[in-house]
Amino acid sequence: MLDYTHVENLSAADVERLKAVYEPLTRAVRELVDATIRTEVDADEVAAATAEIDSATSRLRAKQRDQSFGIQFGSDGDSMPWGNAPLGRVHAEARVTHTEGFKTYVVGHLGDDTGVTVEAEGVFIEPRWARD
């Protein structure tokens, strides 16, 4: 389950300062995931990269939270989105395309500053009990 936390006494400036520190790390992790999926380097390169990643993980785990970061907000309501490194700072947009009786059709996407990451279409069906 997602953990939503309101961090007291953390101003918008504090959130921006923390974002400047952690956002490059989350971007690097997303790039690493992409490179991991698409790489075709030889076994020696994979072994060397694995050792470097293990070393970096150990350094980052030297001081960490006991629980997941979840979704946290500063005192001004500013979100701290770097708690989900693979996802990072994304935005979602969706709209209803049309309705046919009790079915509502929607399209949407997730994206970031570089563009759309994933697109989706869906059908929402109004429950029978709610149609009367």
Short mmCIF file of N, CA and C in Angstrom, two decimals:
data_model
loop_
_atom_site.label_atom_id
_atom_site.label_comp_id
_atom_site.label_asym_id
_atom_site.label_seq_id
_atom_site.Cartn_x
_atom_site.Cartn_y
_atom_site.Cartn_z
N MET A 1 0.84 -1.17 0.00
CA MET A 1 0.00 0.00 0.00
C MET A 1 0.89 1.24 0.00
N LEU A 2 0.47 2.28 -0.70
CA LEU A 2 1.24 3.51 -0.74
C LEU A 2 1.20 4.20 0.61
N ASP A 3 2.30 4.81 0.97
CA ASP A 3 2.41 5.52 2.23
C ASP A 3 2.46 7.01 1.92
N TYR A 4 1.46 7.76 2.39
CA TYR A 4 1.42 9.19 2.17
C TYR A 4 1.82 9.89 3.47
N THR A 5 2.83 10.73 3.41
CA THR A 5 3.35 11.37 4.60
C THR A 5 3.42 12.88 4.38
N HIS A 6 2.97 13.62 5.35
CA HIS A 6 3.10 15.08 5.34
C HIS A 6 4.28 15.42 6.24
N VAL A 7 5.33 15.97 5.69
CA VAL A 7 6.54 16.26 6.45
C VAL A 7 6.43 17.68 7.00
N GLU A 8 6.30 17.78 8.32
CA GLU A 8 6.16 19.09 8.95
C GLU A 8 7.46 19.90 8.83
N ASN A 9 7.30 21.20 8.76
CA ASN A 9 8.42 22.14 8.77
C ASN A 9 9.37 21.97 7.59
N LEU A 10 8.91 21.40 6.51
CA LEU A 10 9.73 21.27 5.31
C LEU A 10 9.12 22.21 4.26
N SER A 11 9.73 23.36 4.08
CA SER A 11 9.19 24.39 3.19
C SER A 11 9.37 24.01 1.73
N ALA A 12 8.75 24.80 0.86
CA ALA A 12 8.91 24.59 -0.58
C ALA A 12 10.38 24.73 -0.98
N ALA A 13 11.10 25.64 -0.34
CA ALA A 13 12.53 25.79 -0.63
C ALA A 13 13.31 24.55 -0.21
N ASP A 14 12.93 23.96 0.93
CA ASP A 14 13.58 22.72 1.38
C ASP A 14 13.32 21.60 0.38
N VAL A 15 12.08 21.50 -0.09
CA VAL A 15 11.74 20.45 -1.06
C VAL A 15 12.55 20.66 -2.34
N GLU A 16 12.69 21.90 -2.80
CA GLU A 16 13.47 22.17 -4.01
C GLU A 16 14.95 21.82 -3.81
N ARG A 17 15.48 22.10 -2.62
CA ARG A 17 16.87 21.77 -2.31
C ARG A 17 17.06 20.25 -2.34
N LEU A 18 16.14 19.52 -1.72
CA LEU A 18 16.22 18.06 -1.72
C LEU A 18 16.04 17.50 -3.13
N LYS A 19 15.16 18.12 -3.89
CA LYS A 19 14.95 17.68 -5.27
C LYS A 19 16.23 17.82 -6.08
N ALA A 20 16.94 18.91 -5.88
CA ALA A 20 18.21 19.13 -6.60
C ALA A 20 19.23 18.05 -6.26
N VAL A 21 19.17 17.52 -5.04
CA VAL A 21 20.10 16.47 -4.62
C VAL A 21 19.68 15.11 -5.17
N TYR A 22 18.40 14.76 -5.02
CA TYR A 22 17.96 13.40 -5.30
C TYR A 22 17.42 13.16 -6.71
N GLU A 23 16.95 14.20 -7.38
CA GLU A 23 16.41 14.00 -8.72
C GLU A 23 17.45 13.48 -9.71
N PRO A 24 18.71 13.96 -9.68
CA PRO A 24 19.71 13.38 -10.59
C PRO A 24 19.95 11.89 -10.32
N LEU A 25 19.87 11.48 -9.07
CA LEU A 25 20.04 10.06 -8.74
C LEU A 25 18.89 9.23 -9.30
N THR A 26 17.66 9.71 -9.14
CA THR A 26 16.53 8.95 -9.67
C THR A 26 16.57 8.89 -11.20
N ARG A 27 17.03 9.98 -11.83
CA ARG A 27 17.18 9.97 -13.29
C ARG A 27 18.23 8.94 -13.70
N ALA A 28 19.34 8.89 -12.96
CA ALA A 28 20.40 7.92 -13.26
C ALA A 28 19.91 6.49 -13.09
N VAL A 29 19.07 6.25 -12.07
CA VAL A 29 18.52 4.91 -11.87
C VAL A 29 17.60 4.53 -13.03
N ARG A 30 16.78 5.45 -13.49
CA ARG A 30 15.92 5.17 -14.66
C ARG A 30 16.76 4.84 -15.88
N GLU A 31 17.84 5.60 -16.09
CA GLU A 31 18.74 5.34 -17.21
C GLU A 31 19.40 3.97 -17.07
N LEU A 32 19.78 3.62 -15.83
CA LEU A 32 20.39 2.32 -15.58
C LEU A 32 19.42 1.19 -15.90
N VAL A 33 18.17 1.34 -15.50
CA VAL A 33 17.17 0.31 -15.81
C VAL A 33 17.03 0.15 -17.31
N ASP A 34 16.95 1.27 -18.02
CA ASP A 34 16.83 1.21 -19.48
C ASP A 34 18.05 0.54 -20.11
N ALA A 35 19.24 0.94 -19.66
CA ALA A 35 20.48 0.35 -20.19
C ALA A 35 20.55 -1.14 -19.88
N THR A 36 20.11 -1.53 -18.69
CA THR A 36 20.13 -2.93 -18.29
C THR A 36 19.25 -3.77 -19.21
N ILE A 37 18.11 -3.24 -19.55
CA ILE A 37 17.17 -3.97 -20.41
C ILE A 37 17.70 -4.11 -21.83
N ARG A 38 18.39 -3.06 -22.32
CA ARG A 38 18.76 -3.05 -23.74
C ARG A 38 20.21 -3.41 -24.05
N THR A 39 21.03 -3.62 -23.03
CA THR A 39 22.46 -3.84 -23.28
C THR A 39 22.73 -5.15 -24.02
N GLU A 40 23.81 -5.12 -24.77
CA GLU A 40 24.31 -6.32 -25.44
C GLU A 40 25.82 -6.45 -25.26
N VAL A 41 26.36 -5.83 -24.19
CA VAL A 41 27.79 -5.92 -23.93
C VAL A 41 28.15 -7.33 -23.47
N ASP A 42 29.45 -7.64 -23.50
CA ASP A 42 29.88 -9.00 -23.16
C ASP A 42 29.85 -9.24 -21.65
N ALA A 43 30.08 -10.49 -21.25
CA ALA A 43 29.98 -10.92 -19.86
C ALA A 43 30.93 -10.16 -18.94
N ASP A 44 32.14 -9.84 -19.42
CA ASP A 44 33.09 -9.11 -18.59
C ASP A 44 32.58 -7.71 -18.26
N GLU A 45 31.99 -7.06 -19.24
CA GLU A 45 31.42 -5.72 -19.01
C GLU A 45 30.24 -5.80 -18.05
N VAL A 46 29.40 -6.81 -18.20
CA VAL A 46 28.27 -6.98 -17.28
C VAL A 46 28.79 -7.20 -15.86
N ALA A 47 29.80 -8.02 -15.69
CA ALA A 47 30.37 -8.28 -14.36
C ALA A 47 30.96 -7.00 -13.77
N ALA A 48 31.66 -6.22 -14.56
CA ALA A 48 32.25 -4.97 -14.07
C ALA A 48 31.16 -3.98 -13.66
N ALA A 49 30.13 -3.85 -14.49
CA ALA A 49 29.03 -2.95 -14.16
C ALA A 49 28.31 -3.40 -12.90
N THR A 50 28.11 -4.71 -12.76
CA THR A 50 27.44 -5.25 -11.57
C THR A 50 28.23 -4.90 -10.31
N ALA A 51 29.55 -5.03 -10.36
CA ALA A 51 30.38 -4.69 -9.20
C ALA A 51 30.25 -3.21 -8.85
N GLU A 52 30.22 -2.34 -9.86
CA GLU A 52 30.07 -0.91 -9.62
C GLU A 52 28.70 -0.59 -9.02
N ILE A 53 27.67 -1.24 -9.54
CA ILE A 53 26.31 -1.01 -9.03
C ILE A 53 26.21 -1.50 -7.59
N ASP A 54 26.77 -2.68 -7.29
CA ASP A 54 26.76 -3.20 -5.92
C ASP A 54 27.48 -2.24 -4.98
N SER A 55 28.59 -1.67 -5.42
CA SER A 55 29.33 -0.72 -4.60
C SER A 55 28.50 0.54 -4.33
N ALA A 56 27.87 1.06 -5.36
CA ALA A 56 27.04 2.26 -5.19
C ALA A 56 25.86 1.96 -4.26
N THR A 57 25.26 0.80 -4.39
CA THR A 57 24.15 0.41 -3.52
C THR A 57 24.60 0.37 -2.07
N SER A 58 25.76 -0.20 -1.82
CA SER A 58 26.28 -0.25 -0.45
C SER A 58 26.50 1.14 0.12
N ARG A 59 27.03 2.06 -0.69
CA ARG A 59 27.25 3.43 -0.22
C ARG A 59 25.92 4.10 0.13
N LEU A 60 24.91 3.90 -0.71
CA LEU A 60 23.61 4.53 -0.46
C LEU A 60 22.90 3.91 0.73
N ARG A 61 23.13 2.63 0.99
CA ARG A 61 22.49 1.96 2.13
C ARG A 61 23.19 2.25 3.46
N ALA A 62 24.28 2.97 3.43
CA ALA A 62 25.01 3.28 4.67
C ALA A 62 24.12 4.05 5.65
N LYS A 63 23.19 4.84 5.14
CA LYS A 63 22.22 5.55 5.97
C LYS A 63 20.92 5.61 5.19
N GLN A 64 19.91 4.88 5.68
CA GLN A 64 18.64 4.85 4.96
C GLN A 64 17.48 4.71 5.93
N ARG A 65 16.28 4.92 5.41
CA ARG A 65 15.05 4.78 6.19
C ARG A 65 14.78 3.32 6.48
N ASP A 66 14.05 3.09 7.57
CA ASP A 66 13.64 1.72 7.89
C ASP A 66 12.49 1.26 7.00
N GLN A 67 11.64 2.20 6.56
CA GLN A 67 10.48 1.86 5.74
C GLN A 67 10.60 2.53 4.39
N SER A 68 9.66 2.19 3.49
CA SER A 68 9.70 2.79 2.16
C SER A 68 9.45 4.29 2.26
N PHE A 69 9.92 5.00 1.27
CA PHE A 69 9.78 6.45 1.23
C PHE A 69 8.33 6.85 1.02
N GLY A 70 7.61 6.06 0.20
CA GLY A 70 6.22 6.39 -0.09
C GLY A 70 6.11 7.69 -0.84
N ILE A 71 5.00 8.37 -0.64
CA ILE A 71 4.78 9.68 -1.25
C ILE A 71 4.74 10.68 -0.11
N GLN A 72 5.64 11.64 -0.14
CA GLN A 72 5.72 12.62 0.93
C GLN A 72 5.49 14.02 0.39
N PHE A 73 5.00 14.89 1.26
CA PHE A 73 4.70 16.27 0.91
C PHE A 73 5.30 17.20 1.94
N GLY A 74 5.83 18.33 1.48
CA GLY A 74 6.33 19.35 2.38
C GLY A 74 5.17 20.10 3.02
N SER A 75 5.49 21.04 3.90
CA SER A 75 4.46 21.78 4.62
C SER A 75 3.60 22.64 3.69
N ASP A 76 4.12 22.99 2.52
CA ASP A 76 3.36 23.78 1.55
C ASP A 76 2.57 22.90 0.58
N GLY A 77 2.61 21.57 0.78
CA GLY A 77 1.90 20.66 -0.11
C GLY A 77 2.70 20.24 -1.32
N ASP A 78 3.96 20.67 -1.42
CA ASP A 78 4.82 20.30 -2.54
C ASP A 78 5.21 18.83 -2.43
N SER A 79 5.03 18.07 -3.51
CA SER A 79 5.35 16.65 -3.46
C SER A 79 6.84 16.41 -3.59
N MET A 80 7.28 15.31 -3.01
CA MET A 80 8.66 14.87 -3.10
C MET A 80 8.64 13.55 -3.87
N PRO A 81 8.63 13.60 -5.20
CA PRO A 81 8.34 12.43 -6.03
C PRO A 81 9.49 11.46 -6.25
N TRP A 82 10.64 11.72 -5.67
CA TRP A 82 11.77 10.84 -5.95
C TRP A 82 11.72 9.54 -5.16
N GLY A 83 10.64 9.27 -4.43
CA GLY A 83 10.50 8.02 -3.71
C GLY A 83 10.27 6.82 -4.61
N ASN A 84 9.97 7.06 -5.87
CA ASN A 84 9.77 5.98 -6.82
C ASN A 84 10.75 6.21 -7.97
N ALA A 85 11.96 5.70 -7.80
CA ALA A 85 13.02 5.98 -8.78
C ALA A 85 12.68 5.54 -10.20
N PRO A 86 12.10 4.35 -10.40
CA PRO A 86 11.79 3.97 -11.78
C PRO A 86 10.77 4.90 -12.43
N LEU A 87 9.84 5.40 -11.64
CA LEU A 87 8.83 6.28 -12.19
C LEU A 87 9.30 7.72 -12.21
N GLY A 88 9.85 8.19 -11.11
CA GLY A 88 10.37 9.55 -11.03
C GLY A 88 9.29 10.59 -11.16
N ARG A 89 9.63 11.74 -11.73
CA ARG A 89 8.69 12.86 -11.84
C ARG A 89 7.91 12.73 -13.13
N VAL A 90 6.71 12.21 -13.03
CA VAL A 90 5.85 12.08 -14.20
C VAL A 90 4.53 12.78 -13.94
N HIS A 91 3.81 13.01 -15.01
CA HIS A 91 2.46 13.54 -14.87
C HIS A 91 1.53 12.66 -15.70
N ALA A 92 0.29 12.62 -15.29
CA ALA A 92 -0.72 11.81 -15.98
C ALA A 92 -1.78 12.73 -16.55
N GLU A 93 -2.22 12.39 -17.73
CA GLU A 93 -3.32 13.11 -18.35
C GLU A 93 -4.27 12.10 -18.95
N ALA A 94 -5.57 12.34 -18.76
CA ALA A 94 -6.58 11.44 -19.31
C ALA A 94 -7.81 12.25 -19.70
N ARG A 95 -8.58 11.70 -20.64
CA ARG A 95 -9.81 12.37 -21.04
C ARG A 95 -10.82 11.33 -21.53
N VAL A 96 -12.07 11.69 -21.39
CA VAL A 96 -13.15 10.85 -21.89
C VAL A 96 -13.27 11.11 -23.38
N THR A 97 -13.27 10.04 -24.17
CA THR A 97 -13.43 10.21 -25.61
C THR A 97 -14.89 10.14 -26.03
N HIS A 98 -15.64 9.24 -25.41
CA HIS A 98 -17.07 9.17 -25.69
C HIS A 98 -17.75 8.23 -24.71
N THR A 99 -19.07 8.30 -24.71
CA THR A 99 -19.88 7.46 -23.84
C THR A 99 -20.92 6.76 -24.71
N GLU A 100 -21.11 5.47 -24.44
CA GLU A 100 -22.15 4.68 -25.12
C GLU A 100 -22.97 3.99 -24.04
N GLY A 101 -24.11 4.56 -23.73
CA GLY A 101 -24.93 3.97 -22.68
C GLY A 101 -24.23 4.00 -21.34
N PHE A 102 -24.00 2.83 -20.77
CA PHE A 102 -23.35 2.75 -19.45
C PHE A 102 -21.83 2.55 -19.56
N LYS A 103 -21.29 2.66 -20.77
CA LYS A 103 -19.84 2.52 -20.97
C LYS A 103 -19.23 3.89 -21.27
N THR A 104 -18.13 4.20 -20.58
CA THR A 104 -17.39 5.43 -20.82
C THR A 104 -15.99 5.07 -21.28
N TYR A 105 -15.59 5.60 -22.41
CA TYR A 105 -14.29 5.30 -23.01
C TYR A 105 -13.32 6.45 -22.74
N VAL A 106 -12.10 6.08 -22.33
CA VAL A 106 -11.10 7.09 -21.99
C VAL A 106 -9.77 6.76 -22.66
N VAL A 107 -8.96 7.78 -22.85
CA VAL A 107 -7.57 7.61 -23.27
C VAL A 107 -6.72 8.44 -22.33
N GLY A 108 -5.48 8.03 -22.15
CA GLY A 108 -4.61 8.78 -21.27
C GLY A 108 -3.16 8.42 -21.50
N HIS A 109 -2.29 9.14 -20.82
CA HIS A 109 -0.86 8.84 -20.91
C HIS A 109 -0.13 9.32 -19.66
N LEU A 110 1.02 8.72 -19.44
CA LEU A 110 1.98 9.17 -18.44
C LEU A 110 3.16 9.74 -19.20
N GLY A 111 3.73 10.81 -18.69
CA GLY A 111 4.88 11.38 -19.36
C GLY A 111 5.72 12.21 -18.41
N ASP A 112 6.83 12.70 -18.93
CA ASP A 112 7.69 13.58 -18.16
C ASP A 112 8.09 14.74 -19.06
N ASP A 113 9.13 15.45 -18.68
CA ASP A 113 9.55 16.63 -19.44
C ASP A 113 10.03 16.29 -20.85
N THR A 114 10.37 15.01 -21.09
CA THR A 114 10.87 14.63 -22.41
C THR A 114 9.77 14.11 -23.32
N GLY A 115 8.57 13.93 -22.79
CA GLY A 115 7.46 13.49 -23.63
C GLY A 115 6.67 12.35 -23.00
N VAL A 116 5.85 11.71 -23.84
CA VAL A 116 4.97 10.64 -23.39
C VAL A 116 5.77 9.36 -23.17
N THR A 117 5.55 8.72 -22.01
CA THR A 117 6.23 7.47 -21.67
C THR A 117 5.36 6.27 -22.01
N VAL A 118 4.08 6.34 -21.68
CA VAL A 118 3.16 5.24 -21.93
C VAL A 118 1.77 5.79 -22.21
N GLU A 119 1.06 5.13 -23.11
CA GLU A 119 -0.31 5.52 -23.44
C GLU A 119 -1.24 4.36 -23.11
N ALA A 120 -2.50 4.71 -22.80
CA ALA A 120 -3.46 3.66 -22.47
C ALA A 120 -4.85 4.08 -22.91
N GLU A 121 -5.68 3.08 -23.16
CA GLU A 121 -7.10 3.28 -23.44
C GLU A 121 -7.86 2.40 -22.47
N GLY A 122 -9.05 2.85 -22.08
CA GLY A 122 -9.82 2.05 -21.14
C GLY A 122 -11.30 2.25 -21.31
N VAL A 123 -12.04 1.32 -20.75
CA VAL A 123 -13.50 1.39 -20.74
C VAL A 123 -13.95 1.27 -19.29
N PHE A 124 -14.71 2.23 -18.84
CA PHE A 124 -15.29 2.19 -17.51
C PHE A 124 -16.76 1.83 -17.68
N ILE A 125 -17.19 0.81 -16.97
CA ILE A 125 -18.58 0.35 -17.07
C ILE A 125 -19.30 0.68 -15.78
N GLU A 126 -20.39 1.43 -15.91
CA GLU A 126 -21.16 1.78 -14.74
C GLU A 126 -21.82 0.52 -14.17
N PRO A 127 -21.66 0.29 -12.87
CA PRO A 127 -22.25 -0.93 -12.28
C PRO A 127 -23.76 -0.96 -12.45
N ARG A 128 -24.29 -2.15 -12.56
CA ARG A 128 -25.72 -2.33 -12.76
C ARG A 128 -26.52 -1.63 -11.66
N TRP A 129 -26.06 -1.74 -10.42
CA TRP A 129 -26.80 -1.15 -9.30
C TRP A 129 -26.85 0.38 -9.35
N ALA A 130 -25.90 0.99 -10.08
CA ALA A 130 -25.85 2.46 -10.15
C ALA A 130 -26.60 3.03 -11.36
N ARG A 131 -27.13 2.17 -12.20
CA ARG A 131 -27.76 2.64 -13.44
C ARG A 131 -29.19 3.13 -13.24
N ASP A 132 -29.81 2.80 -12.13
CA ASP A 132 -31.21 3.18 -11.94
C ASP A 132 -31.40 4.56 -11.43
#
